[in-house]
Amino acid sequence: MTRQFTYSGSPAHIVFGNGSSSQVAVWIERLGCRRALVLSTPHQAGDGEALAKKLGALAVGTFAGAAMHTPVEVTETALAKVRDVNADCVVALGGGSTTGLGKAIAYRTDLPQIVIPTTYAGSEVTPILGQTETGVKTTVRDAKILPEVVIYDPELTVGLPVAMSITSGLNAMAHAAEALYAQDRNPVSTLMAAEGLRALKQALPVLIEEPKNLAARGDALYGAWLCGTVLGTVGMALHHKICHTLGGSFDMPHAETHAVMLPHTIAFNAVAVPELLKPVVDIFGGSAGGGLHDFAKSVGAPLTLKELGLKQTDLDRAAELATKNPYWNPRPFDRAAIRALLQDAWEGRRPQH
Ligand code: NAD
C-alpha cells in the first residue's frame, strides 16, 4: 500500500544531451544575465578559459581556484573577483568542488548559477553546501544554493579518468541507495533512485573497456542526475554520516570513501529494511551489501579503508565521531556496532547481508 508522502519538485532547469554545453550562452541570456564569471579547479583551468572564450562578451572573467570541501578562504577570493568584474552570474564547469564554489558564491550573493558537471558527484541538483573554515566542515541548506540551470553534456565527461569515473559513479549510487530507505522518501524519489542505480550499474563496466563510449557516458551522467536529485530531496542516513566523518575529520578522499563504505552501510541497514532495499538486490543480485561489494570489485573500485590511507588506530575515534549527533537511520546502532562496521570496511570483507 502506498504510504503517506509529501513531494516537492526541484525548480531547476535540466538540459541534457551530447553537445548541450554549446547552449551556455542561451541560458545566460534566458536568466537575464550578461556578465558571467566562469569557475573551475586549477586542473580544469584550460577548459574554463576555453568556455569563457566561446562565450565571448557574455563572460567577464575566469576563476580557477575551486578546491575540495569549499574552503571559505577560496570563496572569499572568488567573491573579490565577482565584485572586481561585476559579474551577474556564475558558470561552474567541473565536479563537486567547482559546483561547491558556485553555490558558496550564490549563498552569499544570490547570483544565478549555471552548472556544467563533469563528474557524477550530484551536487549540482542539491540545495546543500558543505564548506570548511579552519579545518571544520559545516553544511547549510538554502534555496539560494540550488543552481538555476544544470547542463549535462556527456561529451565533457569522456576525459574523466576511468578510476575517477568508477568512484564518482559509486558516490552517486550511495545517494540513491540511502534514498530508498529515507524517512521522507516518496514514490518519485524511489523511482529515481532505482533508475539511477540501474543506469550507473549498466554504464560503469562499459566505461572500463571504452572510456570514450558516449552512450555509456550518457547513461552514467543520466544516473548521476537521478542520484543527485534524490540526494537533494530526501534525507540521508548512516552511510553519509560515516563518509562525512571520514572526510571531515580524517581528510579521506570523498568519492573513494563513499565507494568503500557503500556495501558495508547498506548491508548494515539491509538487516532492518530488506524490503526497501529490494531494488538493490534486483539490480546487483545476491544480498544488498554482498551484491554491491561484488559489483565494486568487478569494476576495480577500492574495497578497503586501509588502501585509502586510514590507520587502524583511527577506527576507534572514527566510530566515536560517527555516532555523535547521528543522522536518522532505519536501524538503531551504537558505537560498538559502528566500530565493527568500520573494521569490516577497513579490511574490505564481503558483507553477508
Ligand atoms: P572534484 O570536483 O574535487 O574533482 C576532482 C578532480 O577531478 C578535480 O581536480 C577536477 O578538476 C577533476 N575533474 C573533474 N571532472 C573532470 C573531467 N571530466 N576530466 C578530468 N578531470 C576532471 O570531485 P567530485 O568528487 O566531483 O566532488 C567532490 C566534492 O563535492 C566534495 O567536496 C564533496 O563534499 C562535494 N559534494 C557536495 C554535494 C552536495 O550536495 N553539497 C554532493 C556531492 C559532492
CSV table of C-alpha atoms and ligand atoms in Angstrom, one decimal:
chain,number,residue,atom,x,y,z
A,1,MET,CA,0.0,0.0,0.0
A,2,THR,CA,1.3,3.5,-0.8
A,3,ARG,CA,2.2,5.3,2.4
A,4,GLN,CA,1.5,8.9,3.1
A,5,PHE,CA,4.1,11.2,1.5
A,6,THR,CA,4.8,14.8,0.5
A,7,TYR,CA,6.5,15.6,-2.8
A,8,SER,CA,8.2,18.9,-3.9
A,9,GLY,CA,9.7,19.1,-7.3
A,10,SER,CA,13.0,20.9,-7.8
A,11,PRO,CA,12.7,24.3,-9.6
A,12,ALA,CA,15.9,23.8,-11.5
A,13,HIS,CA,16.2,23.7,-15.3
A,14,ILE,CA,17.9,20.5,-16.5
A,15,VAL,CA,19.4,20.5,-20.0
A,16,PHE,CA,20.7,17.0,-21.1
A,17,GLY,CA,22.5,15.7,-24.2
A,18,ASN,CA,25.6,15.5,-26.2
A,19,GLY,CA,26.7,19.0,-27.3
A,20,SER,CA,24.3,20.7,-24.8
A,21,SER,CA,27.2,22.7,-23.3
A,22,SER,CA,27.1,24.8,-26.5
A,23,GLN,CA,23.9,26.3,-25.0
A,24,VAL,CA,25.5,28.1,-22.1
A,25,ALA,CA,25.2,31.5,-23.8
A,26,VAL,CA,21.5,30.9,-24.4
A,27,TRP,CA,20.9,30.1,-20.8
A,28,ILE,CA,22.9,33.1,-19.5
A,29,GLU,CA,20.7,35.3,-21.6
A,30,ARG,CA,17.5,33.4,-20.5
A,31,LEU,CA,18.4,34.1,-16.9
A,32,GLY,CA,18.6,37.8,-17.8
A,33,CYS,CA,22.3,37.9,-17.3
A,34,ARG,CA,25.2,39.4,-19.4
A,35,ARG,CA,28.3,39.1,-17.3
A,36,ALA,CA,29.3,35.6,-16.3
A,37,LEU,CA,32.3,34.5,-14.2
A,38,VAL,CA,33.4,31.0,-15.2
A,39,LEU,CA,34.6,28.8,-12.3
A,40,SER,CA,36.9,25.8,-12.4
A,41,THR,CA,39.6,24.0,-10.4
A,42,PRO,CA,43.2,24.7,-11.3
A,43,HIS,CA,43.3,21.3,-13.0
A,44,GLN,CA,40.4,22.3,-15.4
A,45,ALA,CA,41.6,25.9,-15.8
A,46,GLY,CA,42.2,25.4,-19.6
A,47,ASP,CA,38.6,24.1,-20.0
A,48,GLY,CA,37.3,27.1,-18.1
A,49,GLU,CA,39.3,29.5,-20.3
A,50,ALA,CA,38.1,27.8,-23.4
A,51,LEU,CA,34.5,28.1,-22.3
A,52,ALA,CA,34.9,31.8,-21.5
A,53,LYS,CA,36.4,32.4,-24.9
A,54,LYS,CA,33.4,30.7,-26.5
A,55,LEU,CA,31.0,32.8,-24.5
A,56,GLY,CA,32.7,36.0,-25.9
A,57,ALA,CA,31.4,39.2,-24.3
A,58,LEU,CA,29.0,37.2,-22.1
A,59,ALA,CA,32.0,36.0,-20.0
A,60,VAL,CA,33.7,38.7,-18.0
A,61,GLY,CA,36.4,36.5,-16.4
A,62,THR,CA,37.5,33.2,-15.0
A,63,PHE,CA,38.4,32.0,-11.6
A,64,ALA,CA,40.3,28.7,-11.5
A,65,GLY,CA,40.8,28.2,-7.7
A,66,ALA,CA,38.0,25.8,-6.7
A,67,ALA,CA,39.1,23.2,-4.2
A,68,MET,CA,37.7,20.1,-2.4
A,69,HIS,CA,35.3,20.8,0.6
A,70,THR,CA,34.8,24.5,-0.4
A,71,PRO,CA,37.3,26.3,1.8
A,72,VAL,CA,35.9,29.7,2.9
A,73,GLU,CA,39.2,31.5,2.1
A,74,VAL,CA,38.8,30.4,-1.6
A,75,THR,CA,35.2,31.6,-1.6
A,76,GLU,CA,36.3,35.0,-0.3
A,77,THR,CA,39.0,35.3,-3.0
A,78,ALA,CA,36.4,34.3,-5.6
A,79,LEU,CA,33.9,36.9,-4.2
A,80,ALA,CA,36.5,39.6,-4.6
A,81,LYS,CA,36.8,38.6,-8.3
A,82,VAL,CA,33.0,38.6,-8.6
A,83,ARG,CA,32.9,42.2,-7.4
A,84,ASP,CA,36.0,43.2,-9.4
A,85,VAL,CA,34.5,42.1,-12.7
A,86,ASN,CA,30.9,43.0,-11.7
A,87,ALA,CA,29.7,39.5,-12.5
A,88,ASP,CA,25.9,38.9,-12.6
A,89,CYS,CA,26.0,35.1,-12.7
A,90,VAL,CA,28.5,32.2,-12.3
A,91,VAL,CA,29.1,29.3,-14.6
A,92,ALA,CA,30.7,26.4,-12.8
A,93,LEU,CA,32.4,23.9,-15.1
A,94,GLY,CA,33.7,20.8,-13.2
A,95,GLY,CA,33.0,18.3,-10.4
A,96,GLY,CA,31.5,18.8,-6.9
A,97,SER,CA,34.4,21.1,-5.9
A,98,THR,CA,33.7,23.6,-8.6
A,99,THR,CA,29.9,23.3,-8.1
A,100,GLY,CA,30.5,23.9,-4.4
A,101,LEU,CA,32.3,27.2,-5.1
A,102,GLY,CA,29.5,28.4,-7.3
A,103,LYS,CA,27.0,27.5,-4.6
A,104,ALA,CA,29.1,29.3,-1.9
A,105,ILE,CA,29.1,32.4,-4.1
A,106,ALA,CA,25.3,32.2,-4.7
A,107,TYR,CA,24.6,31.6,-1.0
A,108,ARG,CA,26.3,34.9,-0.2
A,109,THR,CA,25.2,37.0,-3.2
A,110,ASP,CA,22.1,35.2,-4.6
A,111,LEU,CA,23.7,35.4,-8.1
A,112,PRO,CA,22.2,32.8,-10.5
A,113,GLN,CA,24.3,29.7,-11.3
A,114,ILE,CA,24.7,27.6,-14.3
A,115,VAL,CA,26.5,24.3,-13.6
A,116,ILE,CA,28.1,22.0,-16.2
A,117,PRO,CA,29.0,18.9,-14.2
A,118,THR,CA,32.0,16.8,-15.4
A,119,THR,CA,31.8,14.1,-12.6
A,120,TYR,CA,29.0,12.1,-11.2
A,121,ALA,CA,29.0,13.7,-7.7
A,122,GLY,CA,25.5,15.1,-7.9
A,123,SER,CA,26.0,18.3,-6.0
A,124,GLU,CA,24.6,20.4,-8.9
A,125,VAL,CA,21.0,19.4,-8.1
A,126,THR,CA,21.0,19.9,-4.4
A,127,PRO,CA,20.3,23.0,-2.2
A,128,ILE,CA,23.1,21.8,0.1
A,129,LEU,CA,26.5,23.5,0.6
A,130,GLY,CA,29.3,21.9,2.6
A,131,GLN,CA,32.1,24.3,3.4
A,132,THR,CA,35.3,24.3,5.5
A,133,GLU,CA,36.7,27.0,7.7
A,134,THR,CA,39.8,26.5,9.9
A,135,GLY,CA,39.5,22.7,9.3
A,136,VAL,CA,35.9,22.4,10.4
A,137,LYS,CA,33.3,21.3,7.8
A,138,THR,CA,29.7,22.7,8.2
A,139,THR,CA,26.7,22.1,6.0
A,140,VAL,CA,24.0,24.6,5.1
A,141,ARG,CA,20.8,24.1,3.2
A,142,ASP,CA,19.1,27.1,1.5
A,143,ALA,CA,17.0,27.7,-1.6
A,144,LYS,CA,19.7,30.2,-2.9
A,145,ILE,CA,22.2,27.4,-3.0
A,146,LEU,CA,20.3,25.3,-5.6
A,147,PRO,CA,21.7,26.0,-9.1
A,148,GLU,CA,19.1,27.5,-11.5
A,149,VAL,CA,20.4,25.7,-14.6
A,150,VAL,CA,22.3,22.4,-15.0
A,151,ILE,CA,23.7,21.5,-18.4
A,152,TYR,CA,24.6,17.8,-18.6
A,153,ASP,CA,26.8,17.2,-21.6
A,154,PRO,CA,28.2,13.6,-21.8
A,155,GLU,CA,30.9,14.8,-24.2
A,156,LEU,CA,32.5,16.8,-21.4
A,157,THR,CA,32.9,13.6,-19.3
A,158,VAL,CA,34.9,11.5,-21.7
A,159,GLY,CA,38.1,12.8,-20.2
A,160,LEU,CA,37.2,11.8,-16.7
A,161,PRO,CA,39.8,9.1,-15.9
A,162,VAL,CA,38.3,5.6,-15.5
A,163,ALA,CA,39.3,5.2,-11.8
A,164,MET,CA,37.5,8.5,-11.0
A,165,SER,CA,34.5,7.6,-13.2
A,166,ILE,CA,34.1,4.4,-11.1
A,167,THR,CA,34.5,6.0,-7.7
A,168,SER,CA,32.4,9.0,-8.7
A,169,GLY,CA,29.7,6.7,-10.0
A,170,LEU,CA,29.7,4.7,-6.7
A,171,ASN,CA,29.5,8.0,-4.9
A,172,ALA,CA,26.3,8.8,-6.9
A,173,MET,CA,24.9,5.3,-6.2
A,174,ALA,CA,25.3,5.9,-2.5
A,175,HIS,CA,22.8,8.8,-2.6
A,176,ALA,CA,20.3,6.5,-4.4
A,177,ALA,CA,20.8,3.6,-2.1
A,178,GLU,CA,20.2,5.7,1.0
A,179,ALA,CA,17.2,7.4,-0.7
A,180,LEU,CA,15.5,4.0,-0.9
A,181,TYR,CA,15.0,3.9,2.9
A,182,ALA,CA,14.9,7.6,3.6
A,183,GLN,CA,12.3,8.6,6.2
A,184,ASP,CA,10.9,11.3,3.9
A,185,ARG,CA,11.1,9.2,0.7
A,186,ASN,CA,8.2,9.4,-1.8
A,187,PRO,CA,7.2,7.3,-4.8
A,188,VAL,CA,9.1,9.6,-7.2
A,189,SER,CA,12.3,9.6,-5.2
A,190,THR,CA,12.2,5.8,-5.0
A,191,LEU,CA,11.7,5.5,-8.8
A,192,MET,CA,14.5,7.9,-9.4
A,193,ALA,CA,16.8,6.1,-7.0
A,194,ALA,CA,16.2,2.7,-8.6
A,195,GLU,CA,16.6,4.1,-12.1
A,196,GLY,CA,19.8,5.9,-11.2
A,197,LEU,CA,21.3,2.7,-9.7
A,198,ARG,CA,20.3,0.8,-12.8
A,199,ALA,CA,21.8,3.3,-15.2
A,200,LEU,CA,25.1,3.5,-13.4
A,201,LYS,CA,25.3,-0.3,-13.0
A,202,GLN,CA,24.9,-0.6,-16.7
A,203,ALA,CA,27.3,2.2,-17.7
A,204,LEU,CA,30.3,1.7,-15.4
A,205,PRO,CA,31.5,-1.7,-16.7
A,206,VAL,CA,31.4,-0.3,-20.3
A,207,LEU,CA,33.5,2.7,-19.3
A,208,ILE,CA,36.3,0.4,-18.1
A,209,GLU,CA,36.6,-1.1,-21.6
A,210,GLU,CA,35.7,2.0,-23.6
A,211,PRO,CA,36.2,5.3,-21.6
A,212,LYS,CA,35.1,7.3,-24.6
A,213,ASN,CA,31.9,5.4,-25.3
A,214,LEU,CA,29.4,8.3,-25.5
A,215,ALA,CA,26.3,6.2,-24.9
A,216,ALA,CA,27.7,4.8,-21.7
A,217,ARG,CA,28.9,8.3,-20.6
A,218,GLY,CA,25.4,9.5,-21.3
A,219,ASP,CA,23.9,6.7,-19.2
A,220,ALA,CA,26.3,7.4,-16.3
A,221,LEU,CA,25.5,11.1,-16.3
A,222,TYR,CA,21.8,10.4,-16.5
A,223,GLY,CA,22.3,8.1,-13.5
A,224,ALA,CA,24.2,10.8,-11.7
A,225,TRP,CA,21.4,13.3,-12.3
A,226,LEU,CA,18.9,10.9,-10.8
A,227,CYS,CA,21.0,10.0,-7.8
A,228,GLY,CA,21.9,13.7,-7.2
A,229,THR,CA,18.3,14.7,-7.4
A,230,VAL,CA,17.3,12.2,-4.6
A,231,LEU,CA,20.2,13.4,-2.5
A,232,GLY,CA,18.7,16.9,-2.8
A,233,THR,CA,15.2,15.9,-2.0
A,234,VAL,CA,15.2,13.3,0.8
A,235,GLY,CA,17.3,12.8,3.9
A,236,MET,CA,20.5,10.7,4.0
A,237,ALA,CA,21.4,8.4,6.9
A,238,LEU,CA,24.3,6.3,8.4
A,239,HIS,CA,26.3,5.9,5.2
A,240,HIS,CA,26.5,9.7,4.6
A,241,LYS,CA,27.2,10.4,8.2
A,242,ILE,CA,30.2,8.0,8.3
A,243,CYS,CA,31.5,9.4,5.0
A,244,HIS,CA,31.2,13.0,6.2
A,245,THR,CA,33.1,12.0,9.4
A,246,LEU,CA,35.9,10.3,7.5
A,247,GLY,CA,36.2,13.1,5.0
A,248,GLY,CA,35.9,16.0,7.5
A,249,SER,CA,38.0,14.6,10.4
A,250,PHE,CA,40.4,12.3,8.7
A,251,ASP,CA,40.8,14.0,5.3
A,252,MET,CA,39.8,10.9,3.4
A,253,PRO,CA,39.1,11.3,-0.3
A,254,HIS,CA,35.4,12.0,-1.0
A,255,ALA,CA,34.3,9.6,-3.8
A,256,GLU,CA,36.7,6.8,-2.8
A,257,THR,CA,35.4,6.8,0.8
A,258,HIS,CA,31.8,6.5,-0.4
A,259,ALA,CA,32.8,3.7,-2.8
A,260,VAL,CA,34.5,1.7,0.0
A,261,MET,CA,31.8,2.3,2.7
A,262,LEU,CA,28.7,1.7,0.5
A,263,PRO,CA,28.4,-2.2,0.6
A,264,HIS,CA,29.0,-2.1,4.4
A,265,THR,CA,26.5,0.6,5.4
A,266,ILE,CA,23.8,-0.9,3.0
A,267,ALA,CA,24.4,-4.4,4.4
A,268,PHE,CA,24.1,-3.0,7.9
A,269,ASN,CA,20.7,-1.4,7.1
A,270,ALA,CA,19.5,-4.3,5.0
A,271,VAL,CA,19.0,-6.3,8.2
A,272,ALA,CA,16.4,-3.7,9.3
A,273,VAL,CA,14.7,-2.8,6.0
A,274,PRO,CA,15.2,-5.6,3.4
A,275,GLU,CA,12.0,-4.8,1.6
A,276,LEU,CA,13.1,-1.2,1.0
A,277,LEU,CA,16.4,-2.3,-0.4
A,278,LYS,CA,14.9,-4.9,-2.7
A,279,PRO,CA,15.7,-2.7,-5.8
A,280,VAL,CA,19.4,-3.0,-4.9
A,281,VAL,CA,19.1,-6.8,-4.7
A,282,ASP,CA,17.1,-6.9,-8.0
A,283,ILE,CA,19.8,-4.8,-9.8
A,284,PHE,CA,23.0,-6.2,-8.3
A,285,GLY,CA,22.0,-9.7,-7.4
A,286,GLY,CA,22.9,-11.6,-4.2
A,287,SER,CA,22.3,-9.7,-1.0
A,288,ALA,CA,22.1,-5.9,-1.0
A,289,GLY,CA,25.6,-5.4,0.6
A,290,GLY,CA,27.1,-8.5,-1.0
A,291,GLY,CA,25.8,-7.6,-4.4
A,292,LEU,CA,27.2,-4.0,-4.1
A,293,HIS,CA,30.6,-5.4,-2.9
A,294,ASP,CA,30.7,-7.9,-5.9
A,295,PHE,CA,29.9,-5.1,-8.3
A,296,ALA,CA,32.5,-2.7,-6.8
A,297,LYS,CA,35.1,-5.5,-7.0
A,298,SER,CA,34.2,-6.2,-10.6
A,299,VAL,CA,34.8,-2.6,-11.7
A,300,GLY,CA,38.1,-2.4,-9.8
A,301,ALA,CA,36.9,0.1,-7.2
A,302,PRO,CA,38.9,0.4,-3.9
A,303,LEU,CA,37.5,-2.0,-1.4
A,304,THR,CA,39.3,-1.1,1.8
A,305,LEU,CA,39.7,2.0,4.0
A,306,LYS,CA,43.2,0.7,4.6
A,307,GLU,CA,44.2,1.3,1.0
A,308,LEU,CA,42.8,4.8,1.2
A,309,GLY,CA,45.3,5.6,4.0
A,310,LEU,CA,43.1,5.4,7.1
A,311,LYS,CA,45.1,3.9,10.0
A,312,GLN,CA,43.6,1.1,12.0
A,313,THR,CA,44.4,3.1,15.2
A,314,ASP,CA,42.0,5.8,13.9
A,315,LEU,CA,39.0,3.5,13.8
A,316,ASP,CA,38.0,4.0,17.5
A,317,ARG,CA,37.9,7.8,17.1
A,318,ALA,CA,36.1,7.5,13.8
A,319,ALA,CA,33.4,5.3,15.4
A,320,GLU,CA,33.1,7.8,18.2
A,321,LEU,CA,32.7,10.8,15.9
A,322,ALA,CA,30.3,9.0,13.5
A,323,THR,CA,28.0,8.2,16.4
A,324,LYS,CA,27.9,11.8,17.7
A,325,ASN,CA,24.9,13.8,16.6
A,326,PRO,CA,23.8,10.9,14.4
A,327,TYR,CA,21.5,11.3,11.4
A,328,TRP,CA,18.2,9.4,11.5
A,329,ASN,CA,18.9,5.7,10.4
A,330,PRO,CA,16.5,2.8,9.7
A,331,ARG,CA,18.5,0.6,12.0
A,332,PRO,CA,19.5,1.7,15.5
A,333,PHE,CA,23.2,1.5,16.3
A,334,ASP,CA,25.7,2.1,19.0
A,335,ARG,CA,29.4,2.9,18.9
A,336,ALA,CA,30.4,-0.8,19.1
A,337,ALA,CA,28.3,-1.6,16.0
A,338,ILE,CA,29.8,1.2,14.0
A,339,ARG,CA,33.3,0.2,15.2
A,340,ALA,CA,32.7,-3.3,13.9
A,341,LEU,CA,31.3,-2.0,10.6
A,342,LEU,CA,34.4,0.3,10.2
A,343,GLN,CA,36.7,-2.7,10.9
A,344,ASP,CA,35.0,-4.7,8.1
A,345,ALA,CA,35.3,-1.7,5.7
A,346,TRP,CA,39.0,-1.2,6.7
A,347,GLU,CA,39.7,-4.8,5.9
A,348,GLY,CA,37.3,-4.9,2.9
A,349,ARG,CA,35.4,-8.0,4.0
A,350,ARG,CA,32.5,-9.1,1.8
A,351,PRO,CA,29.3,-8.3,3.7
A,352,GLN,CA,26.8,-11.1,4.3
A,353,HIS,CA,23.5,-9.1,4.1
B,1,NAD,P1,36.2,17.2,-7.6
B,1,NAD,O1,35.2,18.2,-8.1
B,1,NAD,O2,37.0,17.6,-6.5
B,1,NAD,O3,37.1,16.8,-8.8
B,1,NAD,C1,38.3,16.0,-8.6
B,1,NAD,C2,39.3,16.4,-9.6
B,1,NAD,O4,39.0,15.9,-10.9
B,1,NAD,C3,39.5,17.9,-9.8
B,1,NAD,O5,40.9,18.2,-10.0
B,1,NAD,C4,38.7,18.2,-11.0
B,1,NAD,O6,39.1,19.4,-11.7
B,1,NAD,C5,39.0,17.0,-11.9
B,1,NAD,N1,37.9,16.7,-12.9
B,1,NAD,C6,36.6,16.8,-12.7
B,1,NAD,N2,36.0,16.4,-13.8
B,1,NAD,C7,36.9,16.0,-14.7
B,1,NAD,C8,36.9,15.5,-16.1
B,1,NAD,N3,35.8,15.3,-16.7
B,1,NAD,N4,38.1,15.2,-16.6
B,1,NAD,C9,39.3,15.4,-16.0
B,1,NAD,N5,39.3,15.9,-14.7
B,1,NAD,C10,38.2,16.2,-14.1
B,1,NAD,O7,35.5,15.8,-7.2
B,1,NAD,P2,33.9,15.4,-7.0
B,1,NAD,O8,34.0,14.0,-6.4
B,1,NAD,O9,33.1,15.7,-8.2
B,1,NAD,O10,33.4,16.4,-5.9
B,1,NAD,C11,33.7,16.2,-4.5
B,1,NAD,C12,33.3,17.4,-3.8
B,1,NAD,O11,31.9,17.7,-4.0
B,1,NAD,C13,33.4,17.3,-2.2
B,1,NAD,O12,33.9,18.5,-1.7
B,1,NAD,C14,32.0,17.0,-1.8
B,1,NAD,O13,31.8,17.3,-0.4
B,1,NAD,C15,31.2,17.8,-2.7
B,1,NAD,N6,29.8,17.3,-2.9
B,1,NAD,C16,28.8,18.0,-2.5
B,1,NAD,C17,27.5,17.6,-2.6
B,1,NAD,C18,26.4,18.5,-2.2
B,1,NAD,O14,25.2,18.2,-2.4
B,1,NAD,N7,26.7,19.6,-1.5
B,1,NAD,C19,27.2,16.4,-3.3
B,1,NAD,C20,28.3,15.6,-3.7
B,1,NAD,C21,29.6,16.1,-3.5
